[in-house]
mmCIF file of C-alpha atoms and ligand atoms in Angstrom:
data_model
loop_
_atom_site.group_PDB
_atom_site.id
_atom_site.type_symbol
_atom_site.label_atom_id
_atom_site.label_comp_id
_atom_site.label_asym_id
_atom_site.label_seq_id
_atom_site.Cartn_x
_atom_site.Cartn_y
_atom_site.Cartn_z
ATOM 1 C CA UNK P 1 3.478 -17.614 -45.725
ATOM 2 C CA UNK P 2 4.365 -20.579 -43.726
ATOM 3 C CA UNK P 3 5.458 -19.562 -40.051
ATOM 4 C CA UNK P 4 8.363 -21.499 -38.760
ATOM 5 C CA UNK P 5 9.935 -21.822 -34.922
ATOM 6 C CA UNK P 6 12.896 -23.262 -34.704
ATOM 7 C CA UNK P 7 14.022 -24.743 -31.394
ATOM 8 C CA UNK P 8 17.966 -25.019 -30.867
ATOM 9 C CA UNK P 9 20.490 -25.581 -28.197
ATOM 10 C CA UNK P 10 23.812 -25.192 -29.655
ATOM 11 C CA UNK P 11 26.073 -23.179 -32.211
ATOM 12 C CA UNK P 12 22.729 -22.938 -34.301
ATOM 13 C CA UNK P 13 25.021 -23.420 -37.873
ATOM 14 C CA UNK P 14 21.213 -25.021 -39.020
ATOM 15 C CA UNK P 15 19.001 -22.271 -37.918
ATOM 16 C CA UNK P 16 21.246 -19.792 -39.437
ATOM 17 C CA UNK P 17 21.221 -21.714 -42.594
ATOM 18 C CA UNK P 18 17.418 -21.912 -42.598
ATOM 19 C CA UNK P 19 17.010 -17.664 -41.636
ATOM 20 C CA UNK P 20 18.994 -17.025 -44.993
ATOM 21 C CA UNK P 21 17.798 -19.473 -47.329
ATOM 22 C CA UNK P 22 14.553 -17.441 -46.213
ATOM 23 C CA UNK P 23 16.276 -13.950 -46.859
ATOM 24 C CA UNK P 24 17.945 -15.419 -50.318
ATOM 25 C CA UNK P 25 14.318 -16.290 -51.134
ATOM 26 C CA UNK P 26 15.453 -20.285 -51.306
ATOM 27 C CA UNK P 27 12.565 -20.789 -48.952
ATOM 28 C CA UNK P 28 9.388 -19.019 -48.892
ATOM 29 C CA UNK P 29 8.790 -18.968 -45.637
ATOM 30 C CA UNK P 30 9.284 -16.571 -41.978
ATOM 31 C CA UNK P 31 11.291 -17.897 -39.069
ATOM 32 C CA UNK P 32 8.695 -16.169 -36.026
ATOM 33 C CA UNK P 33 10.518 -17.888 -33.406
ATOM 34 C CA UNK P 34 13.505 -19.137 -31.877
ATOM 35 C CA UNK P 35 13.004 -21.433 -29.113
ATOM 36 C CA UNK P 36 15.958 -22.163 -27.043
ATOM 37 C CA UNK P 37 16.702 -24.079 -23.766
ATOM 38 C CA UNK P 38 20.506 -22.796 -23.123
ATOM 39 C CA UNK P 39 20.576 -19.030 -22.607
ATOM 40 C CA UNK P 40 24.212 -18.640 -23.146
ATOM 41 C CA UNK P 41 23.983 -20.699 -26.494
ATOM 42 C CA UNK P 42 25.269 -19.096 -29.909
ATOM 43 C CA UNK P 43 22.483 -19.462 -31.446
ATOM 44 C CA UNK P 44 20.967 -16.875 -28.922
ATOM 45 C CA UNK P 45 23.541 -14.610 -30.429
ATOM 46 C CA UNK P 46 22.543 -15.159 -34.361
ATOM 47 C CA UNK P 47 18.732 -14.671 -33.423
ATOM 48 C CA UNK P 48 19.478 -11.616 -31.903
ATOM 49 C CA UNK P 49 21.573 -10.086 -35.020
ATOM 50 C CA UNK P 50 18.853 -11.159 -37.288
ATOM 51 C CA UNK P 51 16.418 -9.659 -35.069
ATOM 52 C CA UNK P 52 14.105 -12.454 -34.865
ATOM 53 C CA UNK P 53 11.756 -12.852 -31.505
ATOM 54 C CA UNK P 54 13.889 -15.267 -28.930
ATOM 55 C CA UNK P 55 11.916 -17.348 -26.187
ATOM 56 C CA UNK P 56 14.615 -18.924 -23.620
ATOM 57 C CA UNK P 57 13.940 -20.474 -21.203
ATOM 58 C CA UNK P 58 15.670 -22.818 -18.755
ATOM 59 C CA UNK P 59 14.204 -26.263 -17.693
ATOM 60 C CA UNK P 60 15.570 -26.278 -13.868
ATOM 61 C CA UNK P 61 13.358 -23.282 -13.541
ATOM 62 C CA UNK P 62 9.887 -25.728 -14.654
ATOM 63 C CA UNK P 63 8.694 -29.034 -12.422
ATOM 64 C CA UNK P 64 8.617 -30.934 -15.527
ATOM 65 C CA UNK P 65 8.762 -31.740 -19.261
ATOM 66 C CA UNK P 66 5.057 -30.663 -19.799
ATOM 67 C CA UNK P 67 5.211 -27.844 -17.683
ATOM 68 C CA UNK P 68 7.619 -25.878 -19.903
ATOM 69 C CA UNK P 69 6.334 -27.483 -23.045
ATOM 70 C CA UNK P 70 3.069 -26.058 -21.770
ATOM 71 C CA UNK P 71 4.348 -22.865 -21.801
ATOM 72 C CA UNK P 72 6.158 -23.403 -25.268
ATOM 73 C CA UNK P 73 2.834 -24.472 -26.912
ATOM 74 C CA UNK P 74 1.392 -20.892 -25.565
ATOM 75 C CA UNK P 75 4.356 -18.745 -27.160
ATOM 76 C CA UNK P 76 3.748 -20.552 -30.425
ATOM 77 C CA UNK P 77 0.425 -19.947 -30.370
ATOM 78 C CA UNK P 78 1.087 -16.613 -29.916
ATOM 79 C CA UNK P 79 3.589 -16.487 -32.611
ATOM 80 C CA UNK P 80 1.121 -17.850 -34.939
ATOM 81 C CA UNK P 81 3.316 -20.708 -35.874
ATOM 82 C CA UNK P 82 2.894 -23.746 -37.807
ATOM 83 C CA UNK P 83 5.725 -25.465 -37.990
ATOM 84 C CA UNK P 84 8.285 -26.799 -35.555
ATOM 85 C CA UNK P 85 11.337 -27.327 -36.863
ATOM 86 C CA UNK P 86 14.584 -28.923 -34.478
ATOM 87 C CA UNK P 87 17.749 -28.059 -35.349
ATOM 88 C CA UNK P 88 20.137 -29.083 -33.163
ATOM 89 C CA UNK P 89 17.552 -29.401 -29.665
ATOM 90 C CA UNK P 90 19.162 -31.487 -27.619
ATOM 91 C CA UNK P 91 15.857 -32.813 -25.728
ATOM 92 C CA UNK P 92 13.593 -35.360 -26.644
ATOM 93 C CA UNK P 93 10.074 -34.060 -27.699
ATOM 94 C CA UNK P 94 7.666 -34.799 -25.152
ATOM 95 C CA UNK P 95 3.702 -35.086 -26.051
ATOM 96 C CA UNK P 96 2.106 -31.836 -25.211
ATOM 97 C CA UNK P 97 3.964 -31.038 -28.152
ATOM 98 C CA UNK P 98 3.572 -33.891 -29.855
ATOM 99 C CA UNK P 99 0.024 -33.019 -29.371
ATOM 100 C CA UNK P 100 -0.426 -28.851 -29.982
ATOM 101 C CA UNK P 101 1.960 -29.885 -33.285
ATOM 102 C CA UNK P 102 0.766 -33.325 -35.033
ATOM 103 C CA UNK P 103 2.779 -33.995 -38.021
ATOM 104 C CA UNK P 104 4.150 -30.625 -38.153
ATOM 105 C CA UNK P 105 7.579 -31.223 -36.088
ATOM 106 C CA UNK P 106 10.701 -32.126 -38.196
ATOM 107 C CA UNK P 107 14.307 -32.716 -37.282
ATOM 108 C CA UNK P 108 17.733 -33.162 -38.759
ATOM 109 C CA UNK P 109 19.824 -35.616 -37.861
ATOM 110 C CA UNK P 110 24.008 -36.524 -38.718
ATOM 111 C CA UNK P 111 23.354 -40.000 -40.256
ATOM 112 C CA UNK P 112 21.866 -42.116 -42.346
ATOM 113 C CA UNK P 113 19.655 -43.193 -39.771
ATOM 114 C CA UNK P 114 18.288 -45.485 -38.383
ATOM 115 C CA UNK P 115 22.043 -45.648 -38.376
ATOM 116 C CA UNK P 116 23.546 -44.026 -35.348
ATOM 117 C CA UNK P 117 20.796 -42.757 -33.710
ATOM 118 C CA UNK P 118 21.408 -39.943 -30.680
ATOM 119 C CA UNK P 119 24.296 -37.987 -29.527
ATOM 120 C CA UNK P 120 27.902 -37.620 -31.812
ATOM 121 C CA UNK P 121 26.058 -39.552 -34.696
ATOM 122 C CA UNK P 122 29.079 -38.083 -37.289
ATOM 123 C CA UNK P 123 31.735 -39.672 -34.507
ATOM 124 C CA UNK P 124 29.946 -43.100 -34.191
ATOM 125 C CA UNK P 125 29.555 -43.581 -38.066
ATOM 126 C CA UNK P 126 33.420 -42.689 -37.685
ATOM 127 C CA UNK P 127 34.501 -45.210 -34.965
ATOM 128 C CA UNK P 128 32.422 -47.708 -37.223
ATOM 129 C CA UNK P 129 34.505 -46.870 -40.230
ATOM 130 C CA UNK P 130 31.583 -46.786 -42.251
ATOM 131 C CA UNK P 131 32.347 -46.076 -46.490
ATOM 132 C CA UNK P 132 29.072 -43.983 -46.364
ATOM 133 C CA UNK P 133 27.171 -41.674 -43.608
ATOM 134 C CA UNK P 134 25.164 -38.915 -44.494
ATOM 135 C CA UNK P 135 22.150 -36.875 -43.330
ATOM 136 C CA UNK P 136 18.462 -37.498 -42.527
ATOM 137 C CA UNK P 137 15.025 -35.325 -42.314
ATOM 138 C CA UNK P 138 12.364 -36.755 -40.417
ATOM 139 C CA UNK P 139 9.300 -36.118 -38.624
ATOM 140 C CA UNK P 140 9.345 -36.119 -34.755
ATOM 141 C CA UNK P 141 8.209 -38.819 -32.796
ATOM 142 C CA UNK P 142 8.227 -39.942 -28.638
ATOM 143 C CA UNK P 143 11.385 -41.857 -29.804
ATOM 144 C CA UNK P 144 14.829 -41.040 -30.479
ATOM 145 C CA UNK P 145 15.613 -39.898 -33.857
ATOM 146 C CA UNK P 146 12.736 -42.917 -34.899
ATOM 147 C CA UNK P 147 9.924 -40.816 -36.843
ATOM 148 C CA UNK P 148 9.174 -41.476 -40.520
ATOM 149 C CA UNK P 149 11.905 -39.873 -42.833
ATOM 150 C CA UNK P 150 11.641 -37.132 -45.448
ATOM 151 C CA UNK P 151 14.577 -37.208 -47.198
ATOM 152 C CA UNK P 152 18.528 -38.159 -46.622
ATOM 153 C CA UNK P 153 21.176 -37.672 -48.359
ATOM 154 C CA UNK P 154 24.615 -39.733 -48.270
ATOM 155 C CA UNK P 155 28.325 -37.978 -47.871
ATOM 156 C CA UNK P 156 31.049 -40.607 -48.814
ATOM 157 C CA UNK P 157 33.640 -41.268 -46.607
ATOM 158 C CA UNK P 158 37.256 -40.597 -48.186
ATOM 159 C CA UNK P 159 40.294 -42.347 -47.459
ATOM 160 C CA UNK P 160 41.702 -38.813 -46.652
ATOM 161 C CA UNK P 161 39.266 -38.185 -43.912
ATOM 162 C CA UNK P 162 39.699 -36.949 -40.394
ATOM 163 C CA UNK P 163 36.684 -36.902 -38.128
ATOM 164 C CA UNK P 164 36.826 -32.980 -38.521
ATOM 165 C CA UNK P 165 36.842 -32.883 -42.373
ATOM 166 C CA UNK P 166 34.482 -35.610 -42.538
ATOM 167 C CA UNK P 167 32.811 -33.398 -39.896
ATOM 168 C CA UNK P 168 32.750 -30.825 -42.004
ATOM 169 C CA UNK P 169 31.590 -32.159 -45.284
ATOM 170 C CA UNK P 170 28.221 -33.382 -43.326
ATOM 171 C CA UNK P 171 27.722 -30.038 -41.748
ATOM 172 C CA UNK P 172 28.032 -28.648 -45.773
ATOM 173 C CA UNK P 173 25.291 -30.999 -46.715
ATOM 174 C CA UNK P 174 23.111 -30.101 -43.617
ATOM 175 C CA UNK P 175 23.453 -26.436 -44.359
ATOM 176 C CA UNK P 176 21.656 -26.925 -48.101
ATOM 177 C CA UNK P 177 18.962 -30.041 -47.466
ATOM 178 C CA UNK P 178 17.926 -28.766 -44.608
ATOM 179 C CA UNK P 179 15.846 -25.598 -46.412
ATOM 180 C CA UNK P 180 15.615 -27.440 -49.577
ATOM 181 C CA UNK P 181 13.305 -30.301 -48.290
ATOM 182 C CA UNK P 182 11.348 -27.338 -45.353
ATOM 183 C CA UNK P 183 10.991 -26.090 -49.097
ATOM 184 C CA UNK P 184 9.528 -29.043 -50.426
ATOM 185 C CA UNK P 185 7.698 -30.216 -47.809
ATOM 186 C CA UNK P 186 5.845 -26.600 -47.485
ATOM 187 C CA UNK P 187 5.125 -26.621 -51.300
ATOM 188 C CA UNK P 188 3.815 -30.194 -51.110
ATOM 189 C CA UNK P 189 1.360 -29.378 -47.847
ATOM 190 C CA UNK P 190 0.457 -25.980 -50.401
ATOM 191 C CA UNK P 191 -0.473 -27.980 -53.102
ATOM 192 C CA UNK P 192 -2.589 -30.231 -51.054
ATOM 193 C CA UNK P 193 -4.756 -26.975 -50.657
ATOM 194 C CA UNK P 194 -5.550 -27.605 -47.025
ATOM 195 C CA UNK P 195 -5.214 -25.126 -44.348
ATOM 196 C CA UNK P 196 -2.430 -24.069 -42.670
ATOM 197 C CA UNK P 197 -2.005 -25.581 -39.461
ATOM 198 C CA UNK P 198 -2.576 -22.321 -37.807
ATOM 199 C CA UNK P 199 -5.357 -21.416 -39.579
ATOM 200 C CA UNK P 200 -6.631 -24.469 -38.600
ATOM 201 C CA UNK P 201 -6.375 -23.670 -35.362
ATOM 202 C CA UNK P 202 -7.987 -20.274 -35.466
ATOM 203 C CA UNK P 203 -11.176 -21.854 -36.954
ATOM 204 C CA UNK P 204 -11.143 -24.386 -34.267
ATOM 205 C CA UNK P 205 -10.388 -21.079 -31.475
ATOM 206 C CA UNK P 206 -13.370 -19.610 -33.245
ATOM 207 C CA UNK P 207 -15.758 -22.264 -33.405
ATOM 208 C CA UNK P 208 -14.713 -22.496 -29.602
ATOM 209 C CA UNK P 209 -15.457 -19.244 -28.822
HETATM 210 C C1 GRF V 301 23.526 -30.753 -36.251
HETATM 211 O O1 GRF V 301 24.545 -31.648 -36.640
HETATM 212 C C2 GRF V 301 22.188 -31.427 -36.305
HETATM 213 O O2 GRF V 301 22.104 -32.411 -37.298
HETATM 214 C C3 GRF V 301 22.109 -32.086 -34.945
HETATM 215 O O3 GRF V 301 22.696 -31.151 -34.081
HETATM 216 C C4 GRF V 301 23.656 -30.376 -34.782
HETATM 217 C C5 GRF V 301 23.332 -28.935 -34.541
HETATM 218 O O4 GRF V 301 24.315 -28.055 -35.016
HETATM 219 N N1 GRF V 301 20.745 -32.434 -34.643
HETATM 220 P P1 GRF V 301 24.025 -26.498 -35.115
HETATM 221 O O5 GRF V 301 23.686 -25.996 -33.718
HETATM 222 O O6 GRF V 301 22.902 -26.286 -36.077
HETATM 223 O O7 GRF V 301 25.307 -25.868 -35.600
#
């Protein structure tokens, strides 16, 4: 079983999304972790009701990115994880996890990028007028909302629309292609028959030791 932390900052619609497309058995996988950098987020509050391990912290309290990605990297090692998956983490991946995680950090993003990269990517599309937006998977890279993309899919843009429905109908297709590609993507990596990335680091911990 594929371990997954998710790292959030906000209402956390995504990560709650992903925890019960795991309990509907829509994704055979275990969400170990939530990572969060905002305390007094929601998304504190839904981790907590689903009883799944929380590790907050706040970045004023660290002198720098890679100190308290430092300390991230150690939880998750702990946690046995092997996937990092952002939903909704408003920071910008910095590379000591780039490095502890290669090819095994994924985010969602409101757009069909690279259209609209960054923040209020629904509202930009909006103030565009654009006929079609939609929603991307990607891998993570040093850049913003720039790494190599895993799937997308596109949500029209009806004459009818306010900014909150169209809002809304992007959130709806977040909510489903979110856990449907993590479930692809796992099954794919399966079927490739290598080790997990964790295991993969246990052999290399051994062969240390
Ligand atoms: C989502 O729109 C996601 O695409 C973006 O941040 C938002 C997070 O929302 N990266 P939530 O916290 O999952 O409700």
């Amino acid at each position: 079983m594929m371990r997954l932390a998710v790292f959030a900052s906000g209402s956390g619609s995504n990560f709650q999304a992903i925890a019960d497309a795991v309990m509907e058995n829509r994704l055979d996988a275990e969400v170990s972790l939530l990572v969060c950098d905002k305390p007094d987020a929601y998304v504190v509050k839904r981790a907590e009701a689903l009883d799944i391990p929380i590790f907050c912290f706040r970045p004023k309290a660290y002198d720098n990115k890679a100190a308290f990605e430092k300390e991230i990297t150690a939880r998750l090692h702990e946690a046995e994880v092997d996937w990092i998956v952002l939903a909704g983490y408003m920071r910008l991946i910095g590379e000591t996890l780039l490095a502890a995680f290669p090819e095994h950090i994924i985010n969602i993003h409101p757009s069909l990028l690279p259209a609209f990269p960054g923040l209020d990517a629904i509202e930009q599309a909006w103030e565009a007028g654009v006929k079609v937006t939609g929603v991307t998977v990607h891998y993570v890279d040093e850049g913003m909302d720039s790494g190599k993309i895993i799937a997308q899919e596109a949500v029209a843009v009806k004459p009818t629309d306010s900014l909150a429905s169209l809002t809304k109908a992007v959130q709806a297709v977040e909510h489903r292609l979110y856990p449907d590609t993590i479930q692809s993507l796992l099954k794919e990596r399966l079927s490739q028959g290598g080790p997990t990335y964790n295991e993969h680091q246990t052999s290399i911990n051994q062969r240390i030791e």
